[in-house]
JSON list of C-alpha atoms in Angstrom, two decimals:
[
{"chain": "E", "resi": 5, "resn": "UNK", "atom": "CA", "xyz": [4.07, 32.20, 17.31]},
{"chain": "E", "resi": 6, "resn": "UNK", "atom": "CA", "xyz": [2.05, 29.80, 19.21]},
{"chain": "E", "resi": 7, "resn": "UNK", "atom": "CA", "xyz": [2.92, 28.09, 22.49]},
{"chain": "E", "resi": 8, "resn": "UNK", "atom": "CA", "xyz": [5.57, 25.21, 22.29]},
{"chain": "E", "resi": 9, "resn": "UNK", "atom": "CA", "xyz": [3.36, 22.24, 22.75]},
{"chain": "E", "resi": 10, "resn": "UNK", "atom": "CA", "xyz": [0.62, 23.31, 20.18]},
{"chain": "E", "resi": 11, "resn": "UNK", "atom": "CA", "xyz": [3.31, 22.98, 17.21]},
{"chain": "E", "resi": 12, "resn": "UNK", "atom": "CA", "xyz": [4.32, 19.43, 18.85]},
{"chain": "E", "resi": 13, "resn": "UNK", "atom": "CA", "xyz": [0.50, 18.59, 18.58]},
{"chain": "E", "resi": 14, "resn": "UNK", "atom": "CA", "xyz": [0.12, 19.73, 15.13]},
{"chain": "E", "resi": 15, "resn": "UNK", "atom": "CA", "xyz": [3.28, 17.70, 14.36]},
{"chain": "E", "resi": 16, "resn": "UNK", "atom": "CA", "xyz": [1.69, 15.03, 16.23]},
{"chain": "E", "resi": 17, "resn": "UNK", "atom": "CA", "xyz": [-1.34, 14.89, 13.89]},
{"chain": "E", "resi": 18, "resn": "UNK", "atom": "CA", "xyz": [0.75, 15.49, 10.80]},
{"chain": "E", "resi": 19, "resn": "UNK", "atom": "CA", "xyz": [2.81, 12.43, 11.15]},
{"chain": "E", "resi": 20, "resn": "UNK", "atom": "CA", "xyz": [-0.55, 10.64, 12.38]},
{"chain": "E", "resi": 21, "resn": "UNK", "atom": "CA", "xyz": [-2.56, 11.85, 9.03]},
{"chain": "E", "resi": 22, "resn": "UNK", "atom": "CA", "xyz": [0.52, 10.22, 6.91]},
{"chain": "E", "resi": 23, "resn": "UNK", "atom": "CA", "xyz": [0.31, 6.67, 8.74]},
{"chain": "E", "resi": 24, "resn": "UNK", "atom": "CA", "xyz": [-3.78, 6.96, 8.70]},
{"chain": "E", "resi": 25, "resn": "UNK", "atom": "CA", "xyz": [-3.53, 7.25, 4.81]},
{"chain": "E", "resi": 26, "resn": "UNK", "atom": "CA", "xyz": [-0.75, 5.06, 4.20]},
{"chain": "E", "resi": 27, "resn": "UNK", "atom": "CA", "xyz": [-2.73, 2.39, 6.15]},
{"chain": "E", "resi": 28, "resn": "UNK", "atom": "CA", "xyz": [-6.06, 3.09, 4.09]},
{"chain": "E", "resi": 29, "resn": "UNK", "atom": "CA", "xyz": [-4.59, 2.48, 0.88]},
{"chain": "E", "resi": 30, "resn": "UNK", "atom": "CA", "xyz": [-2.44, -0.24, 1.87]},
{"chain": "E", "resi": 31, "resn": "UNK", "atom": "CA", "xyz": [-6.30, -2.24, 2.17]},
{"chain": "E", "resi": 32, "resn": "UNK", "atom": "CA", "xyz": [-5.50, -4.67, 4.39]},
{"chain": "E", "resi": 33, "resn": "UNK", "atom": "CA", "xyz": [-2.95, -4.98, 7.89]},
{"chain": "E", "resi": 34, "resn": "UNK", "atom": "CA", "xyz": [0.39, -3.97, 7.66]},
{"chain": "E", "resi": 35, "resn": "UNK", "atom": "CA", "xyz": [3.74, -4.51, 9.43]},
{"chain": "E", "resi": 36, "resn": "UNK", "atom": "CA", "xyz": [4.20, -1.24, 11.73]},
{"chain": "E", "resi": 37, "resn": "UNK", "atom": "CA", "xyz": [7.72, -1.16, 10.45]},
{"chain": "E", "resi": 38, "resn": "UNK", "atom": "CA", "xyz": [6.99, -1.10, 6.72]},
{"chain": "E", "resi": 39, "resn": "UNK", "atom": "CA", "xyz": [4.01, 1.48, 7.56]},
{"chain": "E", "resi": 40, "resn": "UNK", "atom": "CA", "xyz": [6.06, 3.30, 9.23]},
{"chain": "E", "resi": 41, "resn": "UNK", "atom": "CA", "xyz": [9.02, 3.63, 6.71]},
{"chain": "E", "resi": 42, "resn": "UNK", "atom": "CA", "xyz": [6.32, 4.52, 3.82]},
{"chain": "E", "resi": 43, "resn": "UNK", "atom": "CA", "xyz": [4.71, 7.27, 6.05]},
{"chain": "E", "resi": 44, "resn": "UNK", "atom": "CA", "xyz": [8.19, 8.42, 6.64]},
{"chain": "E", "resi": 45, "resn": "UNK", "atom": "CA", "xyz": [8.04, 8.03, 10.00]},
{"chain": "E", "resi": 46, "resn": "UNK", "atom": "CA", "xyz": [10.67, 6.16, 11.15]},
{"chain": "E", "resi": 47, "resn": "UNK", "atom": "CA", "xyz": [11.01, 5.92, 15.13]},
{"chain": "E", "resi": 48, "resn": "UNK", "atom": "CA", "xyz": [8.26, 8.10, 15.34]},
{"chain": "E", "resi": 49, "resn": "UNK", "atom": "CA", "xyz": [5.82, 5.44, 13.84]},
{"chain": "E", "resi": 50, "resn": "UNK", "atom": "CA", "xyz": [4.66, 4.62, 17.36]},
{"chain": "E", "resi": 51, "resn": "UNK", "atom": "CA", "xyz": [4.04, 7.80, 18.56]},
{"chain": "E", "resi": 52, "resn": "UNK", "atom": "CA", "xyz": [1.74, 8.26, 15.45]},
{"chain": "E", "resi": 53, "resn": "UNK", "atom": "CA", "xyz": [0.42, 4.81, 16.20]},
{"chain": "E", "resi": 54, "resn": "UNK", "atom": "CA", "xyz": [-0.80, 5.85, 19.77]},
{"chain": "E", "resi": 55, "resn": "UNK", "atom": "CA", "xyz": [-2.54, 9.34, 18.80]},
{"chain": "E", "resi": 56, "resn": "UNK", "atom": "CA", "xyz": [-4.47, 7.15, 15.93]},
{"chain": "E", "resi": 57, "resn": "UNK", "atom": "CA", "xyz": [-5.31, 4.13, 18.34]},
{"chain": "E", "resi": 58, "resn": "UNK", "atom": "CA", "xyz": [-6.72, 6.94, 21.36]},
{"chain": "E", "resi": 59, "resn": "UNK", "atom": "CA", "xyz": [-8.93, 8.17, 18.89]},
{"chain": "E", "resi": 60, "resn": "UNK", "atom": "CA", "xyz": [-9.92, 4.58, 17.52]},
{"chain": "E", "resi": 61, "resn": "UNK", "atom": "CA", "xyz": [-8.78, 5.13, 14.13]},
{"chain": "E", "resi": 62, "resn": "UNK", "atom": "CA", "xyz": [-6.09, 2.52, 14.23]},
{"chain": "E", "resi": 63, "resn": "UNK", "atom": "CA", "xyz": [-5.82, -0.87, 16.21]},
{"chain": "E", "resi": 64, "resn": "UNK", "atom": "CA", "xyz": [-2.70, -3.20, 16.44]},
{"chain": "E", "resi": 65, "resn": "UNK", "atom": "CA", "xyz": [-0.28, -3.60, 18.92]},
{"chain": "E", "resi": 66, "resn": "UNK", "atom": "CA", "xyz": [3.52, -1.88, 18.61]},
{"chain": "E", "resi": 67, "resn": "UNK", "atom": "CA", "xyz": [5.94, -3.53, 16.52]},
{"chain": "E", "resi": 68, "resn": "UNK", "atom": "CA", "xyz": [3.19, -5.86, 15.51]},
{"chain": "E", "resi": 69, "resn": "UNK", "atom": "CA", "xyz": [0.60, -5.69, 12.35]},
{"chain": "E", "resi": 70, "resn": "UNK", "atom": "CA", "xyz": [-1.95, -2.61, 12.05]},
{"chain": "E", "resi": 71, "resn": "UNK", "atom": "CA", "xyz": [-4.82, -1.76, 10.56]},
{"chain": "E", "resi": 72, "resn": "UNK", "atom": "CA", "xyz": [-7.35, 0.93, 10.62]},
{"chain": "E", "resi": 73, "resn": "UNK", "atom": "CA", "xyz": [-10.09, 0.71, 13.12]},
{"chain": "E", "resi": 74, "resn": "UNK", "atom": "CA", "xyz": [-12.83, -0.36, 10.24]},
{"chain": "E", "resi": 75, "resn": "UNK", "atom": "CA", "xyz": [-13.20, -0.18, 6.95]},
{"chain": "E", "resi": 76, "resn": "UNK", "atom": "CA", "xyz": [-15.65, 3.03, 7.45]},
{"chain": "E", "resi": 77, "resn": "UNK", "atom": "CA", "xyz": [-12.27, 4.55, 8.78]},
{"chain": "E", "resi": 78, "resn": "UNK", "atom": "CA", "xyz": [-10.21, 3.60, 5.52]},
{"chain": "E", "resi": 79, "resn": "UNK", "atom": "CA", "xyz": [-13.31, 4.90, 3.11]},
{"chain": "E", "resi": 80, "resn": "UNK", "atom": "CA", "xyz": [-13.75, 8.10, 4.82]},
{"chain": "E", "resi": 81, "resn": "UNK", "atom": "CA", "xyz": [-9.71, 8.78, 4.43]},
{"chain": "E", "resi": 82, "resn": "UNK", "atom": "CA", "xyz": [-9.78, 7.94, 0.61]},
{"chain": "E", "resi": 83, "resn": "UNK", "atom": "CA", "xyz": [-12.76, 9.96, 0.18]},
{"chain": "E", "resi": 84, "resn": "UNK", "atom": "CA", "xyz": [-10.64, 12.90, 2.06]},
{"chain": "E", "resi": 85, "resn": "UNK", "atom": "CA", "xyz": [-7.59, 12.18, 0.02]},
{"chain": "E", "resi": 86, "resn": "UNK", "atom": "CA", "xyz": [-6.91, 13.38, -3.52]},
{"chain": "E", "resi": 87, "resn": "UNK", "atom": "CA", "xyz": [-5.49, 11.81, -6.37]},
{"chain": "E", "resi": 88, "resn": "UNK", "atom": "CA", "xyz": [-2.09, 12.78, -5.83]},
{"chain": "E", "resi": 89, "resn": "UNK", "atom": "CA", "xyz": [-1.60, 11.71, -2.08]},
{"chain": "E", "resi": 90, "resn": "UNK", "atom": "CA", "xyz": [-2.85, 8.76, -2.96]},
{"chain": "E", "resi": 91, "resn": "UNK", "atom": "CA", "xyz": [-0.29, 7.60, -5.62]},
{"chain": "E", "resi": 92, "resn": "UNK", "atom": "CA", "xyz": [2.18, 8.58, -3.42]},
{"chain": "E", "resi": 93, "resn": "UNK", "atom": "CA", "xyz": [1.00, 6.34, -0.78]},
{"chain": "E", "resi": 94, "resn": "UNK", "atom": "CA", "xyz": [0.67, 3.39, -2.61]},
{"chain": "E", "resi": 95, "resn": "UNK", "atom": "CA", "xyz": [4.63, 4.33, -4.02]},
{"chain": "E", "resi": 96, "resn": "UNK", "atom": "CA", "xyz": [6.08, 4.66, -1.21]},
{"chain": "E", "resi": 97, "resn": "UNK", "atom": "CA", "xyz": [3.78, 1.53, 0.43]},
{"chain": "E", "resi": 98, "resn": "UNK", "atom": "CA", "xyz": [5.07, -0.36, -2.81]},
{"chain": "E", "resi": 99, "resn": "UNK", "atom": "CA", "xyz": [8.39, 0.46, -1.94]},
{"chain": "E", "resi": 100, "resn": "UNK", "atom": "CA", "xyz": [8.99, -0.28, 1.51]},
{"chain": "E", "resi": 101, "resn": "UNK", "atom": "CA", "xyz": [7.29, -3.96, 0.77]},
{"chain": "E", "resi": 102, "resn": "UNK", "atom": "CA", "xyz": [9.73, -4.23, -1.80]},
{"chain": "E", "resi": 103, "resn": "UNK", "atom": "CA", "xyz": [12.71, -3.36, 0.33]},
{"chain": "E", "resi": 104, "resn": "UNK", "atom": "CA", "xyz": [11.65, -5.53, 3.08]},
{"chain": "E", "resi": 105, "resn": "UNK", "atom": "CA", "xyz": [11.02, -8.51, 1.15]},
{"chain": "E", "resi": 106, "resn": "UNK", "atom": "CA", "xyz": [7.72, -8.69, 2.97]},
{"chain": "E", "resi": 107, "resn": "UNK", "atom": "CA", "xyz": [5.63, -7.75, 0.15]},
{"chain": "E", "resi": 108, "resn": "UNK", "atom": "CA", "xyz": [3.64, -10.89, -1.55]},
{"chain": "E", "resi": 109, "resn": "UNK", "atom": "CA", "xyz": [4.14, -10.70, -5.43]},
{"chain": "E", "resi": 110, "resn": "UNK", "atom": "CA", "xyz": [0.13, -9.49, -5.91]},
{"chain": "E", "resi": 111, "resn": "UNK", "atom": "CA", "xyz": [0.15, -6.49, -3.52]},
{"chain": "E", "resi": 112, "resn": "UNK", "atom": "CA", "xyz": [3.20, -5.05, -5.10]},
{"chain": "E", "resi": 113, "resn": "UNK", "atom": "CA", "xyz": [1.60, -5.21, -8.80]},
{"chain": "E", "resi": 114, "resn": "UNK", "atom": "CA", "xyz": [-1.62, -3.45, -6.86]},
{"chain": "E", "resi": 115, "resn": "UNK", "atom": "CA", "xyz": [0.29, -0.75, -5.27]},
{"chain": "E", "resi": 116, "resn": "UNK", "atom": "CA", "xyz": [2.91, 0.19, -8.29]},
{"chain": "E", "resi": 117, "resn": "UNK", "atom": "CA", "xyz": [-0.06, -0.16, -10.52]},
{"chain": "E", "resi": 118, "resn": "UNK", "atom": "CA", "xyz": [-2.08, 2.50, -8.20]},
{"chain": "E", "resi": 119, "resn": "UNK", "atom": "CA", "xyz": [0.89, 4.96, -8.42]},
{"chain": "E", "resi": 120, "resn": "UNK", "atom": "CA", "xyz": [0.87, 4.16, -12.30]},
{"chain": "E", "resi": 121, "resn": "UNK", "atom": "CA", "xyz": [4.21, 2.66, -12.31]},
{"chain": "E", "resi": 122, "resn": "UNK", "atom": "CA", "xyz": [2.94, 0.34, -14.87]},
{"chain": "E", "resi": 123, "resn": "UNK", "atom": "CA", "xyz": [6.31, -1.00, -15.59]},
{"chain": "E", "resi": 124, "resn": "UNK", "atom": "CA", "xyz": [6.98, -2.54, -12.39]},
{"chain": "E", "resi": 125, "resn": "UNK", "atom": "CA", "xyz": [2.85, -2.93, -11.92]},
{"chain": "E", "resi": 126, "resn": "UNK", "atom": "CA", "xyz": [3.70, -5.25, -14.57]},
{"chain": "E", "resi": 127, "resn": "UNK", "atom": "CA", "xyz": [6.86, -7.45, -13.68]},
{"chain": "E", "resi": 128, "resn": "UNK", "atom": "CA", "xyz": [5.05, -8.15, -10.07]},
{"chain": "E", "resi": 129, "resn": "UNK", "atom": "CA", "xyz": [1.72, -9.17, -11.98]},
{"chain": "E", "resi": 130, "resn": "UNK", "atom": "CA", "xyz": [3.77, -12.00, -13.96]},
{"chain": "E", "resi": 131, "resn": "UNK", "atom": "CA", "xyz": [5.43, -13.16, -11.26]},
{"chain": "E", "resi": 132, "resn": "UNK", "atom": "CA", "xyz": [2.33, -13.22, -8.66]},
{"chain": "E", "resi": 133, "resn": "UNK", "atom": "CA", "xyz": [0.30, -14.53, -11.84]},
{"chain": "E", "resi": 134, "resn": "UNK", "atom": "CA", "xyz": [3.36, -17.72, -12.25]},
{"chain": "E", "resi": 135, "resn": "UNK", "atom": "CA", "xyz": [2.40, -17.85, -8.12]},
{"chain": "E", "resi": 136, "resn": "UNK", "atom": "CA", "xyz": [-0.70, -18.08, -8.91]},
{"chain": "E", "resi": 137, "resn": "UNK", "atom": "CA", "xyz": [-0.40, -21.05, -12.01]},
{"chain": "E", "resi": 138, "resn": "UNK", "atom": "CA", "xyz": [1.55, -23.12, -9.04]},
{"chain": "E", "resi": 139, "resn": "UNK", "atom": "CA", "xyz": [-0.86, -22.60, -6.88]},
{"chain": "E", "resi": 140, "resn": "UNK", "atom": "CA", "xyz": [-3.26, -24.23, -9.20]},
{"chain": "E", "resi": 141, "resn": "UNK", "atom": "CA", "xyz": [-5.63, -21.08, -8.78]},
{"chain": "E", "resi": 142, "resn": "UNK", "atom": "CA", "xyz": [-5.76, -20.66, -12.54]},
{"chain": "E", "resi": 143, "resn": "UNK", "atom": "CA", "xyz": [-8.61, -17.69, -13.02]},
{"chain": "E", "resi": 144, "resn": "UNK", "atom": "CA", "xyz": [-6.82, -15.71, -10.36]},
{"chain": "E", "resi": 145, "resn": "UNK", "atom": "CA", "xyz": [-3.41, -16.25, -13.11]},
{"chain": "E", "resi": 146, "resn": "UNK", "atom": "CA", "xyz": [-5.57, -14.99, -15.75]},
{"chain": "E", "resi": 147, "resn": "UNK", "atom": "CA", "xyz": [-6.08, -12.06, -13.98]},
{"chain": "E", "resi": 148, "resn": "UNK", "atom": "CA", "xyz": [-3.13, -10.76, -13.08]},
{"chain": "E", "resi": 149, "resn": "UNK", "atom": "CA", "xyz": [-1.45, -11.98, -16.87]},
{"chain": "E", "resi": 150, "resn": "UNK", "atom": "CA", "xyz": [-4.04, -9.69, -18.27]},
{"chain": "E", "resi": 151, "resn": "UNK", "atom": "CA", "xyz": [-3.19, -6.87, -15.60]},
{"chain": "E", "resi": 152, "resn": "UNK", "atom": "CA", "xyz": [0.47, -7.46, -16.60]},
{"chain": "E", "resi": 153, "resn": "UNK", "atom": "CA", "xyz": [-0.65, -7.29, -20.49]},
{"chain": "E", "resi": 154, "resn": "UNK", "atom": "CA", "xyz": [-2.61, -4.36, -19.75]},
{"chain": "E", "resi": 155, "resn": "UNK", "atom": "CA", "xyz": [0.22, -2.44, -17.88]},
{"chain": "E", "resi": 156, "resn": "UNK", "atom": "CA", "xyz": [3.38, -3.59, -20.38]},
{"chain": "E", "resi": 157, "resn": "UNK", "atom": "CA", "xyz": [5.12, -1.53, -22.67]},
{"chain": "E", "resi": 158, "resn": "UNK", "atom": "CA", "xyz": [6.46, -3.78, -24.77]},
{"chain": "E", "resi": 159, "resn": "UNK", "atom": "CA", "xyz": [5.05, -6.10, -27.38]},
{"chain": "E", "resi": 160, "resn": "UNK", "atom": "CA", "xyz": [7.68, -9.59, -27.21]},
{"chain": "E", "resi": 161, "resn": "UNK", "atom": "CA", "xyz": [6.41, -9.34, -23.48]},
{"chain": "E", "resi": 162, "resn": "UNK", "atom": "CA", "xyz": [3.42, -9.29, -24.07]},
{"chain": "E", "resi": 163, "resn": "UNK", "atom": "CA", "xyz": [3.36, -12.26, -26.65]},
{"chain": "E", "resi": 164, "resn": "UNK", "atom": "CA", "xyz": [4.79, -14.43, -23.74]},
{"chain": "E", "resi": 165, "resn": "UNK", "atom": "CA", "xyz": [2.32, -13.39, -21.40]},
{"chain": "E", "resi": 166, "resn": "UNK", "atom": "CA", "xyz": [-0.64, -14.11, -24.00]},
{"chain": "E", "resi": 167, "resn": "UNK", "atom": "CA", "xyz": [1.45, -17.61, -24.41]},
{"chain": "E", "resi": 168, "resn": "UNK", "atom": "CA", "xyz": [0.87, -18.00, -20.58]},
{"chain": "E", "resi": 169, "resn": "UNK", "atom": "CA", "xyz": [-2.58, -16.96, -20.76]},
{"chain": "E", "resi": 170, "resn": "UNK", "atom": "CA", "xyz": [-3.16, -19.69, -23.35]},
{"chain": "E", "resi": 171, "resn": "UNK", "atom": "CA", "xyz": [-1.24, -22.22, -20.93]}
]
């Protein structure tokens, strides 16, 4: 097989493509720790991190937020990625906010409604859309009550969410 350190580099960029597209679908900076658990990388985040910032792909500093380089970056690794890798992205993205309690209401209902987990798309929607009412930013409630309408299953939900809407 080949030499030693040419499967470590291919491992290298492996772990490197998984942070690149969990960053371009997350749309915005991210925690290096919650990137790093949805990429599955664990400790080996950084590592990943350092390959991607060499080749100016990624910028941030360790342990601290990251991003990709530029948003040319992030639309040439969507156009690259399928369907499929991207729902799992925004899953596993969706899940590591929720697990760290980092994740604002809005982003989750983005992500889980990405990875068509309309369900939970939906609870996050009403609850960033309530944010929203107390935040006085009314349209923006709107919105995300008719996201949450959109993505809910059942119909006494959604007759208290078009009672909101009226609100």
């Amino acid at each position: 097989g080949p030499p030693l350190f040419i499967r470590e580099l291919a491992r290298a960029w492996v772990r490197a493509r998984a942070l690149l597209e969990t960053l371009a679908v997350a749309g915005q900076p991210l925690m290096s720790s919650v990137c790093f658990e949805a990429a599955g990388l664990g400790a080996q985040g950084a590592d990943a991190v350092r390959v991607l910032r060499a080749e100016h792909l990624v910028r941030g500093a360790d342990g601290g937020l990251i991003n990709v380089f530029h948003d040319r970056v992030r639309e040439a690794v969507l156009m690259r990625s399928d369907g499929s890798t991207q729902r799992m992205r925004h899953l596993a993205l969706a899940v590591s906010l929720e697990r760290s309690s980092r994740g604002a209401f809005e982003d989750l209902a983005r992500h889980f409604d990405a990875a068509d987990e309309r369900d939970r798309a939906a609870r996050y929607a009403v609850r960033a859309g309530d944010a929203a009412v107390q935040a006085l930013a009314f349209d923006r409630a709107a919105a995300l009550y008719l996201l949450a309408i959109e993505r809910a299953r059942s119909e006494a939900g959604s007759a208290d969410l078009y009672r909101k809407l009226g609100d």
